[in-house]
Amino acid sequence: MSQSFLSVQPYKGTRDFYPEEMRFRHWLFESLRQTVSAYGYEAYDGPMLEPFELYAAKSGQELVNEQLYSFEDRGGRKVAMRPEMTPTLARMVAARSSQLSKPIRWYSLPNLWRYERPQRGRLREHWQLNVDLLGLSSEAAEIEIVQIAIDILRNLGASSFDFEVQLSHRELNNDLFSRVLKLQPEQTAAVARAIDKRAKIPAEKFEELLHEAACSAEQISTLKHFLDAPLLEIGEVYGESEGYLAMCRFFDGVNALGLGPVCRFNASIMRGLDYYTGTVFEVYDKHPDNRRALFGGGRYDNLVGMFGQTQVPGVGFGMGDVTLKDFLEVHGLMPELQSHVDVLIGLFDADMLITSQALARQLRAEGLRVEAVLQPQKLGKQFQYADKKGIPLVIMIGPDEATTGQATLKNLRTGEQQTLAQADLLPTIQAQLKI
RNA sequence: GUGGGUGUCGCCAAGUGGUCACGGCAUCGGAUUGUGAUUCCGACAUUCGUGGGUUCAAAUCCCAUCAUCCACCCCA
């Protein structure tokens, strides 16, 4: 018998958002929106479905081959559910690049899909804040974007000790690979992957990976020295490459803004997406229970150009709600949220329904959030209900009040109760809500 | 895709072969019918993810299957 019922579980890797979870999501998104709005960023959105080719071109092998939700539509077109937002953004910008006034400051909160096995911090569907600044080639863009990333975490309650922004530059790495190490082109991918993993694996394992990539002992030692060197030393020892100079300009900027302690140069930061062309960065959680990359981004100067119109440089990042929630949890920053109802209008008995409804309408018209009891219940139940839902005020109109045009207002926080003329309710309520 | 853990009421959870499967939270009802958070009383799994097997007897052992979590791979 039970076999004939449908499962109540959500699809693997997806979540139901009951009101409780939805309250958190709204709280989180609202905080994110406020932060990016403070920098003048405007919201945009695109379709959840895109042509398969949009991702095939630039997003990276694994992402496209293994983790894309894709299908053929009824017209035989290959379609994909968006696994990331940046290609959509690039497409939208490219479509109107000549009309949009630069720089373009946009943000989005899309839900994204990736087919993979769910694990801590990674599900199949998640929501991701995307913040992008397009139309600027100078490091001023990076400096603004990194400031936003920092402010987002701070405005969620994090302190500067809770996280760290680690940055590197694709051109710095390319210069290392080709000019300093003189790697063959076919070696670079494997070396890059080894560098990317370095923080998570033992030193011997790292060397082993480099051996497998056909690196000589000398190359390995040079590479290790390079990766461990402070930024300035790289310039002194290995020459001032284009990427090096860009990093210097960036750090001069953030240091002058007092953000130096939160930002650190780390030549090991690689990032997997193929379309990054310059600065790349990742924000790390410093909590011992959650030492991981929270989110990251970088510069993509060629992405818009692949649509054939003019080239528009861009910098941006994406942060997912799942990792962000993990971050807030380990740092004790989760808010305690309740529903936002100001007043419950009780129902003394069925005869009072219209009276209480009329009062509710009146108070709502004044901008209050008013919930009204619709079915007569014991008064105790009604007060209990308000208490459980965290509604601070209850209004009750019984026969006594009705005859005199009064109402009884009880404040559940203070326990105080008063009976007053219905006309005087509004100022009293407003005063009590401010407490 | 690979490896490991777990699956007992909405949630947490005791129980490891032998009467009707502890307990807590939540939910619902009640404590002389105009008032809540405390307290008290009561209700709430013929059933232990599902299917099969072993046994006189299984939530407890075995097999399969599904789900979920963690790690790897990879990475927004």
Coordinates of C-alpha atoms (C1' of nucleotides) in Angstrom, one line a residue:
Chain A
M1 CA 0.0 0.0 0.0
S2 CA 2.7 2.4 1.0
Q3 CA 4.5 1.7 -2.3
S4 CA 1.8 3.4 -4.3
F5 CA 2.5 6.8 -2.7
L6 CA 4.9 9.2 -4.2
S7 CA 8.0 10.2 -2.2
V8 CA 7.9 13.4 -0.2
Q9 CA 11.6 13.8 -0.5
P10 CA 13.0 16.6 -2.7
Y11 CA 15.1 15.5 -5.7
K12 CA 18.6 14.6 -4.8
G13 CA 20.8 17.6 -4.1
T14 CA 17.9 20.0 -4.0
R15 CA 16.2 21.6 -1.0
D16 CA 12.7 22.5 0.1
F17 CA 12.5 25.9 1.7
Y18 CA 9.9 25.7 4.4
P19 CA 9.0 29.1 5.9
E20 CA 11.8 28.7 8.4
E21 CA 14.4 28.2 5.8
M22 CA 12.9 30.8 3.6
R23 CA 13.2 33.4 6.4
F24 CA 16.9 32.7 6.4
R25 CA 17.2 32.9 2.7
H26 CA 15.4 36.2 2.6
W27 CA 17.5 37.5 5.4
L28 CA 20.7 36.4 3.6
F29 CA 19.7 37.7 0.2
E30 CA 18.6 41.0 1.7
S31 CA 22.0 41.5 3.3
L32 CA 23.7 40.7 0.1
R33 CA 21.5 43.1 -1.9
Q34 CA 22.1 45.9 0.5
T35 CA 25.9 45.5 0.4
V36 CA 26.1 45.5 -3.4
S37 CA 23.5 48.2 -3.7
A38 CA 25.7 50.4 -1.6
Y39 CA 28.3 50.2 -4.4
G40 CA 25.8 51.1 -7.0
Y41 CA 25.2 47.6 -8.5
E42 CA 22.0 46.8 -10.2
A43 CA 20.1 43.5 -10.3
Y44 CA 19.7 41.6 -13.5
D45 CA 18.6 38.0 -14.4
G46 CA 18.6 35.7 -17.3
P47 CA 16.9 32.5 -18.3
M48 CA 17.6 29.2 -16.4
L49 CA 18.1 27.5 -19.8
E50 CA 20.8 28.4 -22.2
P51 CA 22.1 26.9 -25.4
F52 CA 24.5 24.1 -24.6
E53 CA 27.2 25.7 -26.6
L54 CA 27.4 28.7 -24.3
Y55 CA 29.2 26.5 -21.7
A56 CA 30.9 24.2 -24.1
A57 CA 33.1 27.1 -25.3
K58 CA 34.7 28.4 -22.2
S59 CA 33.6 26.9 -18.9
G60 CA 36.0 24.0 -18.6
Q61 CA 36.0 20.3 -19.5
E62 CA 34.8 18.7 -16.4
L63 CA 32.0 21.1 -15.9
V64 CA 30.6 20.6 -19.4
N65 CA 31.2 16.9 -19.8
E66 CA 30.1 15.6 -16.4
Q67 CA 28.2 18.2 -14.5
L68 CA 25.9 19.9 -16.9
Y69 CA 22.2 19.2 -16.8
S70 CA 21.4 19.1 -20.5
F71 CA 18.7 17.8 -22.8
E72 CA 17.4 18.2 -26.3
D73 CA 14.2 20.2 -26.7
R74 CA 11.3 19.3 -28.9
G75 CA 12.9 21.2 -31.8
G76 CA 16.1 19.1 -31.5
R77 CA 18.2 22.0 -30.0
K78 CA 20.7 21.1 -27.3
V79 CA 19.8 23.0 -24.1
A80 CA 21.5 23.2 -20.7
M81 CA 20.4 24.4 -17.3
R82 CA 22.7 27.1 -16.2
P83 CA 25.6 25.8 -14.1
E84 CA 27.0 29.3 -13.6
M85 CA 25.9 32.8 -14.4
T86 CA 29.0 34.5 -16.0
P87 CA 28.4 33.2 -19.6
T88 CA 24.8 34.5 -19.4
L89 CA 26.1 37.8 -18.2
A90 CA 28.6 37.9 -21.0
R91 CA 25.9 37.1 -23.5
M92 CA 23.6 39.8 -22.2
V93 CA 26.4 42.4 -22.1
A94 CA 27.6 41.5 -25.6
A95 CA 24.1 41.8 -27.0
R96 CA 23.9 45.5 -25.9
S97 CA 27.6 46.3 -25.4
S98 CA 27.4 49.5 -27.4
Q99 CA 24.3 50.9 -25.7
L100 CA 25.3 50.2 -22.1
S101 CA 27.1 53.0 -20.3
K102 CA 30.3 51.9 -18.8
P103 CA 31.4 50.8 -16.3
I104 CA 28.6 48.2 -16.0
R105 CA 27.9 47.3 -12.3
W106 CA 25.5 44.4 -12.1
Y107 CA 24.6 41.7 -9.7
S108 CA 22.3 38.6 -9.8
L109 CA 21.1 35.9 -7.4
P110 CA 20.4 33.0 -9.8
N111 CA 19.8 29.4 -8.9
L112 CA 22.3 27.2 -10.6
W113 CA 22.5 23.5 -11.4
R114 CA 25.3 21.1 -11.5
Y115 CA 25.0 17.3 -11.7
E116 CA 27.3 15.9 -9.1
R117 CA 27.2 14.0 -5.9
P118 CA 26.1 16.2 -3.1
Q119 CA 28.5 16.8 -0.2
R120 CA 29.3 19.4 2.4
G121 CA 28.9 22.8 0.9
R122 CA 27.9 21.5 -2.6
L123 CA 24.5 20.5 -3.7
R124 CA 23.0 20.1 -7.2
E125 CA 21.0 23.3 -7.0
H126 CA 22.2 26.4 -5.2
W127 CA 21.8 30.1 -5.2
Q128 CA 24.8 32.2 -6.0
L129 CA 25.3 35.9 -5.7
N130 CA 27.2 37.1 -8.8
V131 CA 28.8 40.5 -8.7
D132 CA 30.4 41.8 -11.8
L133 CA 32.1 45.0 -12.9
L134 CA 32.6 45.4 -16.7
G135 CA 34.3 47.9 -18.9
L136 CA 37.4 48.6 -16.8
S137 CA 40.9 47.2 -17.5
S138 CA 42.7 48.8 -14.6
E139 CA 43.2 47.3 -11.2
A140 CA 40.7 49.8 -9.8
A141 CA 38.1 47.2 -10.9
E142 CA 39.7 44.4 -8.8
I143 CA 40.0 46.8 -5.9
E144 CA 36.3 47.5 -5.9
I145 CA 35.3 43.9 -6.4
V146 CA 37.4 42.7 -3.5
Q147 CA 36.1 45.4 -1.3
I148 CA 32.6 44.2 -2.0
A149 CA 33.5 40.7 -1.2
I150 CA 35.0 41.7 2.1
D151 CA 32.0 44.0 2.9
I152 CA 29.6 41.2 2.2
L153 CA 31.1 39.0 4.8
R154 CA 31.5 41.8 7.3
N155 CA 27.9 42.9 6.9
L156 CA 26.9 39.3 7.7
G157 CA 28.6 39.7 11.0
A158 CA 32.1 38.3 10.2
S159 CA 35.2 39.9 11.5
S160 CA 38.4 40.4 9.5
F161 CA 40.0 37.5 11.4
D162 CA 37.3 35.0 10.1
F163 CA 38.4 35.0 6.5
E164 CA 41.1 35.9 4.1
V165 CA 41.2 36.9 0.4
Q166 CA 44.0 35.2 -1.5
L167 CA 44.9 36.5 -4.9
S168 CA 47.1 35.6 -7.8
H169 CA 47.3 36.5 -11.5
R170 CA 46.9 34.3 -14.5
E171 CA 49.7 36.2 -16.4
L172 CA 52.0 35.8 -13.5
N173 CA 51.5 32.1 -13.6
N174 CA 51.8 32.0 -17.4
D175 CA 55.0 33.9 -17.2
L176 CA 56.2 31.4 -14.6
F177 CA 55.3 28.4 -16.7
S178 CA 56.7 29.6 -20.0
R179 CA 59.6 32.0 -19.3
V180 CA 60.8 30.9 -15.8
L181 CA 60.2 27.2 -15.9
K182 CA 60.2 26.8 -19.7
L183 CA 57.5 24.2 -19.5
Q184 CA 56.2 22.6 -22.6
P185 CA 52.6 23.6 -23.4
E186 CA 51.3 20.1 -22.8
Q187 CA 52.8 20.2 -19.3
T188 CA 51.1 23.3 -18.0
A189 CA 47.7 21.8 -17.4
A190 CA 49.0 19.1 -15.1
V191 CA 51.3 21.5 -13.3
A192 CA 48.5 23.9 -12.8
R193 CA 46.3 21.1 -11.4
A194 CA 49.1 20.1 -9.0
I195 CA 49.5 23.7 -7.8
D196 CA 45.8 24.0 -7.3
K197 CA 45.9 20.9 -5.0
R198 CA 49.1 21.9 -3.2
A199 CA 47.5 23.2 0.0
K200 CA 45.4 20.0 0.4
I201 CA 48.1 17.4 -0.1
P202 CA 51.4 16.4 1.5
A203 CA 54.6 17.9 0.1
E204 CA 55.8 14.5 -1.2
K205 CA 52.6 14.0 -3.1
F206 CA 52.9 17.4 -4.6
E207 CA 56.4 16.6 -5.9
E208 CA 55.2 13.3 -7.2
L209 CA 52.5 15.0 -9.2
L210 CA 55.1 17.3 -10.7
H211 CA 57.4 14.4 -11.6
E212 CA 54.4 12.8 -13.3
A213 CA 54.1 16.0 -15.3
A214 CA 57.7 15.5 -16.5
C215 CA 59.2 18.3 -14.4
S216 CA 62.9 18.2 -13.7
A217 CA 64.3 18.4 -10.2
E218 CA 65.5 21.9 -10.9
Q219 CA 62.0 23.0 -12.2
I220 CA 60.4 21.6 -9.1
S221 CA 62.7 23.5 -6.8
T222 CA 62.2 26.7 -8.7
L223 CA 58.5 26.2 -8.7
K224 CA 58.4 25.6 -5.0
H225 CA 60.5 28.7 -4.3
F226 CA 58.3 30.8 -6.6
L227 CA 55.1 29.7 -4.9
D228 CA 56.4 30.4 -1.5
A229 CA 58.0 33.7 -2.3
P230 CA 56.4 37.0 -1.2
L231 CA 55.2 39.1 -4.0
L232 CA 58.1 41.6 -4.0
E233 CA 60.6 38.9 -4.0
I234 CA 59.1 37.5 -7.2
G235 CA 59.7 40.8 -8.9
E236 CA 63.3 40.9 -7.7
V237 CA 64.2 37.3 -8.5
Y238 CA 62.1 36.4 -11.5
G239 CA 61.6 39.8 -13.2
E240 CA 58.7 42.2 -13.3
S241 CA 56.2 40.6 -15.6
E242 CA 52.9 42.2 -16.6
G243 CA 51.0 40.1 -14.1
Y244 CA 53.5 40.9 -11.3
L245 CA 53.1 44.6 -11.9
A246 CA 49.3 44.3 -11.9
M247 CA 49.4 42.5 -8.6
C248 CA 51.7 45.2 -7.1
R249 CA 49.3 47.9 -8.2
F250 CA 46.4 46.0 -6.7
F251 CA 48.1 45.5 -3.3
D252 CA 49.2 49.2 -3.2
G253 CA 45.5 50.0 -3.5
V254 CA 44.1 47.7 -0.9
N255 CA 46.9 48.4 1.5
A256 CA 46.2 52.2 1.3
L257 CA 42.6 51.4 2.0
G258 CA 43.5 49.5 5.1
L259 CA 42.4 46.2 3.7
G260 CA 45.9 44.8 3.5
P261 CA 45.5 42.5 6.5
V262 CA 42.6 40.7 4.9
C263 CA 44.3 40.2 1.5
R264 CA 47.2 38.0 0.7
F265 CA 49.1 37.2 -2.4
N266 CA 49.3 33.5 -3.0
A267 CA 50.7 32.3 -6.3
S268 CA 49.1 28.9 -5.8
I269 CA 45.6 30.2 -6.5
M270 CA 44.6 28.8 -9.9
R271 CA 40.8 28.4 -10.2
G272 CA 39.4 25.9 -12.6
L273 CA 37.4 28.1 -15.1
D274 CA 39.2 28.5 -18.4
Y275 CA 37.9 32.0 -19.1
Y276 CA 39.9 33.9 -16.4
T277 CA 42.6 36.1 -18.0
G278 CA 44.1 38.1 -15.1
T279 CA 43.5 38.4 -11.4
V280 CA 42.1 35.4 -9.8
F281 CA 41.1 35.2 -6.1
E282 CA 39.5 33.0 -3.5
V283 CA 38.1 33.8 -0.2
Y284 CA 39.1 31.4 2.5
D285 CA 37.4 30.6 5.8
K286 CA 40.0 30.7 8.6
H287 CA 37.9 28.7 11.0
P288 CA 39.6 25.4 11.8
D289 CA 36.4 23.4 11.3
N290 CA 35.8 24.9 7.9
R291 CA 39.1 25.6 6.3
R292 CA 38.1 25.9 2.7
A293 CA 37.5 28.2 -0.2
L294 CA 34.2 30.0 0.4
F295 CA 34.0 31.5 -3.0
G296 CA 36.1 33.1 -5.7
G297 CA 36.3 35.0 -8.9
G298 CA 38.6 36.8 -11.2
R299 CA 39.1 38.8 -14.4
Y300 CA 37.7 37.6 -17.7
D301 CA 38.7 40.0 -20.5
N302 CA 37.9 37.8 -23.4
L303 CA 34.5 36.4 -22.5
V304 CA 32.2 39.1 -23.9
G305 CA 34.3 39.1 -27.1
M306 CA 33.4 35.5 -28.0
F307 CA 30.0 36.8 -29.1
G308 CA 31.6 38.6 -31.9
Q309 CA 30.7 42.2 -30.9
T310 CA 33.2 44.4 -29.1
Q311 CA 35.5 43.2 -26.4
V312 CA 34.5 44.2 -22.9
P313 CA 36.8 43.4 -20.0
G314 CA 35.2 42.2 -16.8
V315 CA 35.9 41.3 -13.2
G316 CA 33.5 39.4 -10.9
F317 CA 32.9 36.7 -8.4
G318 CA 30.2 34.3 -7.4
M319 CA 29.3 33.2 -3.9
G320 CA 27.0 30.3 -3.1
D321 CA 24.4 30.2 -0.4
V322 CA 25.4 26.7 0.7
T323 CA 29.0 27.5 1.6
L324 CA 27.9 30.9 3.0
K325 CA 25.6 29.2 5.4
D326 CA 28.3 26.8 6.5
F327 CA 30.5 29.8 7.1
L328 CA 27.9 31.5 9.2
E329 CA 27.2 28.4 11.2
V330 CA 30.8 27.6 12.2
H331 CA 31.3 31.2 13.2
G332 CA 28.1 31.4 15.2
L333 CA 26.6 34.1 13.0
M334 CA 23.3 32.5 12.2
P335 CA 20.5 34.9 13.0
E336 CA 17.4 33.9 15.0
L337 CA 14.6 34.9 12.8
Q338 CA 10.9 35.0 13.5
S339 CA 7.9 35.9 11.3
H340 CA 7.3 39.5 11.0
V341 CA 3.8 40.1 12.1
D342 CA 3.1 43.1 14.2
V343 CA -0.3 42.4 15.5
L344 CA -2.7 39.5 15.9
I345 CA -6.3 40.5 16.0
G346 CA -8.1 37.9 18.0
L347 CA -11.6 36.6 17.4
F348 CA -13.8 36.6 20.5
D349 CA -16.6 34.7 18.9
A350 CA -18.0 34.2 15.4
D351 CA -20.2 37.2 15.7
M352 CA -17.2 39.5 16.0
L353 CA -15.6 38.4 12.7
I354 CA -16.6 41.4 10.7
T355 CA -15.6 43.8 13.4
S356 CA -12.2 42.3 13.7
Q357 CA -11.8 42.1 10.0
A358 CA -12.6 45.7 9.6
L359 CA -10.1 46.7 12.2
A360 CA -7.4 44.5 10.5
R361 CA -8.1 46.2 7.2
Q362 CA -7.8 49.6 8.9
L363 CA -4.5 48.8 10.5
R364 CA -3.0 47.2 7.4
A365 CA -3.9 50.4 5.5
E366 CA -1.6 52.2 8.0
G367 CA 1.2 49.9 7.0
L368 CA 1.1 47.4 9.9
R369 CA 1.5 43.7 9.4
V370 CA -1.7 42.3 10.8
E371 CA -2.7 38.7 11.1
A372 CA -6.4 38.0 12.0
V373 CA -7.9 34.9 13.7
L374 CA -10.6 33.6 11.4
Q375 CA -12.1 30.8 13.4
P376 CA -13.3 31.2 17.0
Q377 CA -11.0 29.5 19.5
K378 CA -10.5 29.6 23.2
L379 CA -8.8 32.9 24.0
G380 CA -6.0 31.1 25.6
K381 CA -5.2 29.4 22.3
Q382 CA -5.2 32.6 20.5
F383 CA -2.7 34.2 22.9
Q384 CA -0.6 31.0 22.8
Y385 CA -0.6 31.1 19.0
A386 CA 0.7 34.7 19.0
D387 CA 3.3 33.9 21.5
K388 CA 4.6 30.9 19.5
K389 CA 4.8 32.9 16.3
G390 CA 6.5 35.8 18.1
I391 CA 3.8 38.3 17.4
P392 CA 4.3 40.9 20.0
L393 CA 0.8 42.5 20.2
V394 CA -2.7 41.0 20.4
I395 CA -5.9 42.9 20.0
M396 CA -9.2 41.5 21.3
I397 CA -12.6 42.9 20.9
G398 CA -15.3 41.3 23.0
P399 CA -18.9 42.2 23.7
D400 CA -17.8 44.7 26.4
E401 CA -15.4 46.6 24.1
A402 CA -17.8 46.4 21.1
T403 CA -20.5 48.3 22.8
T404 CA -18.2 51.1 23.8
G405 CA -16.2 51.2 20.6
Q406 CA -13.1 50.1 22.4
A407 CA -10.5 47.4 22.1
T408 CA -8.1 45.6 24.4
L409 CA -4.5 45.6 23.5
K410 CA -2.1 43.2 25.1
N411 CA 1.7 43.4 24.8
L412 CA 3.0 39.9 25.1
R413 CA 6.5 41.1 25.7
T414 CA 5.7 43.2 28.7
G415 CA 2.6 41.4 29.7
E416 CA 0.8 44.8 30.0
Q417 CA -2.7 45.2 28.8
Q418 CA -4.9 48.2 28.3
T419 CA -8.4 48.9 27.0
L420 CA -8.7 51.9 24.8
A421 CA -10.8 53.5 22.2
Q422 CA -10.3 51.9 18.8
A423 CA -9.5 55.3 17.3
D424 CA -6.5 55.5 19.7
L425 CA -5.1 52.1 18.8
L426 CA -2.7 53.1 16.0
P427 CA -0.4 55.5 17.9
T428 CA -0.3 53.2 20.9
I429 CA 0.6 50.2 18.7
Q430 CA 3.2 52.2 16.9
A431 CA 4.7 53.3 20.2
Q432 CA 4.8 49.8 21.6
L433 CA 6.4 48.3 18.5
K434 CA 9.3 50.7 18.8
I435 CA 10.2 49.4 22.3
Chain B
rG1 C1' 32.4 7.7 -11.1
rU2 C1' 35.4 5.6 -6.4
rG3 C1' 35.7 4.6 -1.0
rG4 C1' 33.5 4.8 4.0
rG5 C1' 29.4 5.9 7.7
rU6 C1' 24.2 6.0 8.8
rG7 C1' 18.8 4.7 8.2
rU8 C1' 13.7 3.4 14.9
rC9 C1' 7.0 8.7 15.1
rG10 C1' 7.8 15.8 11.9
rC11 C1' 12.8 16.4 14.8
rC12 C1' 16.4 14.3 18.5
rA13 C1' 16.9 9.5 20.5
rA14 C1' 17.1 4.5 23.9
rG15 C1' 17.0 -0.3 22.5
rU16 C1' 22.3 -5.2 19.7
rG17 C1' 17.6 -12.2 19.3
rG18 C1' 12.6 -13.3 23.5
rU19 C1' 6.1 -10.0 27.0
rC20 C1' 2.1 -4.6 24.3
rA21 C1' 9.6 -0.7 20.8
rC22 C1' 12.3 3.8 26.9
rG23 C1' 12.5 9.1 26.8
rG24 C1' 12.7 14.3 25.1
rC25 C1' 11.2 18.3 21.6
rA26 C1' 7.2 19.5 18.4
rU27 C1' 2.0 18.7 17.5
rC28 C1' -3.1 18.0 19.3
rG29 C1' -6.8 17.8 23.6
rG30 C1' -7.8 19.1 28.7
rA31 C1' -6.9 21.5 34.1
rU32 C1' -15.0 25.1 37.0
rU33 C1' -15.9 28.5 29.4
rG34 C1' -12.6 37.0 28.5
rU35 C1' -5.7 36.0 28.0
rG36 C1' 0.0 33.6 26.4
rA37 C1' 5.6 32.0 27.8
rU38 C1' 5.7 28.3 33.6
rU39 C1' 3.3 23.9 35.8
rC40 C1' 0.0 19.5 35.7
rC41 C1' -2.9 15.6 33.1
rG42 C1' -4.0 13.0 28.5
rA43 C1' -3.3 11.6 23.1
rC44 C1' 0.6 10.5 19.5
rA45 C1' 5.2 4.0 15.6
rU46 C1' 0.7 -3.5 15.6
rU47 C1' 6.2 -1.0 13.9
rC48 C1' 11.9 -0.1 13.4
rG49 C1' 13.9 2.9 5.0
rU50 C1' 12.2 -1.2 1.4
rG51 C1' 12.3 -6.5 -0.3
rG52 C1' 13.9 -11.2 0.8
rG53 C1' 16.5 -14.9 4.0
rU54 C1' 18.2 -17.4 8.8
rU55 C1' 15.5 -18.7 13.5
rC56 C1' 10.5 -21.6 17.7
rA57 C1' 11.5 -16.1 18.0
rA58 C1' 14.6 -10.2 14.7
rA59 C1' 14.5 -3.2 15.1
rU60 C1' 18.4 -6.4 16.7
rC61 C1' 22.0 -11.7 12.4
rC62 C1' 22.7 -12.3 6.7
rC63 C1' 21.8 -10.7 1.5
rA64 C1' 19.9 -7.3 -1.9
rU65 C1' 17.9 -2.6 -2.8
rC66 C1' 16.8 2.5 -2.0
rA67 C1' 17.8 7.0 0.6
rU68 C1' 21.1 10.1 3.1
rC69 C1' 25.8 12.0 5.0
rC70 C1' 31.2 12.3 4.7
rA71 C1' 35.7 11.9 1.9
rC72 C1' 37.9 11.5 -3.0
rC73 C1' 37.5 13.1 -8.2
rC74 C1' 36.3 17.9 -9.9
rC75 C1' 35.0 22.7 -8.9
rA76 C1' 30.7 27.6 -9.2

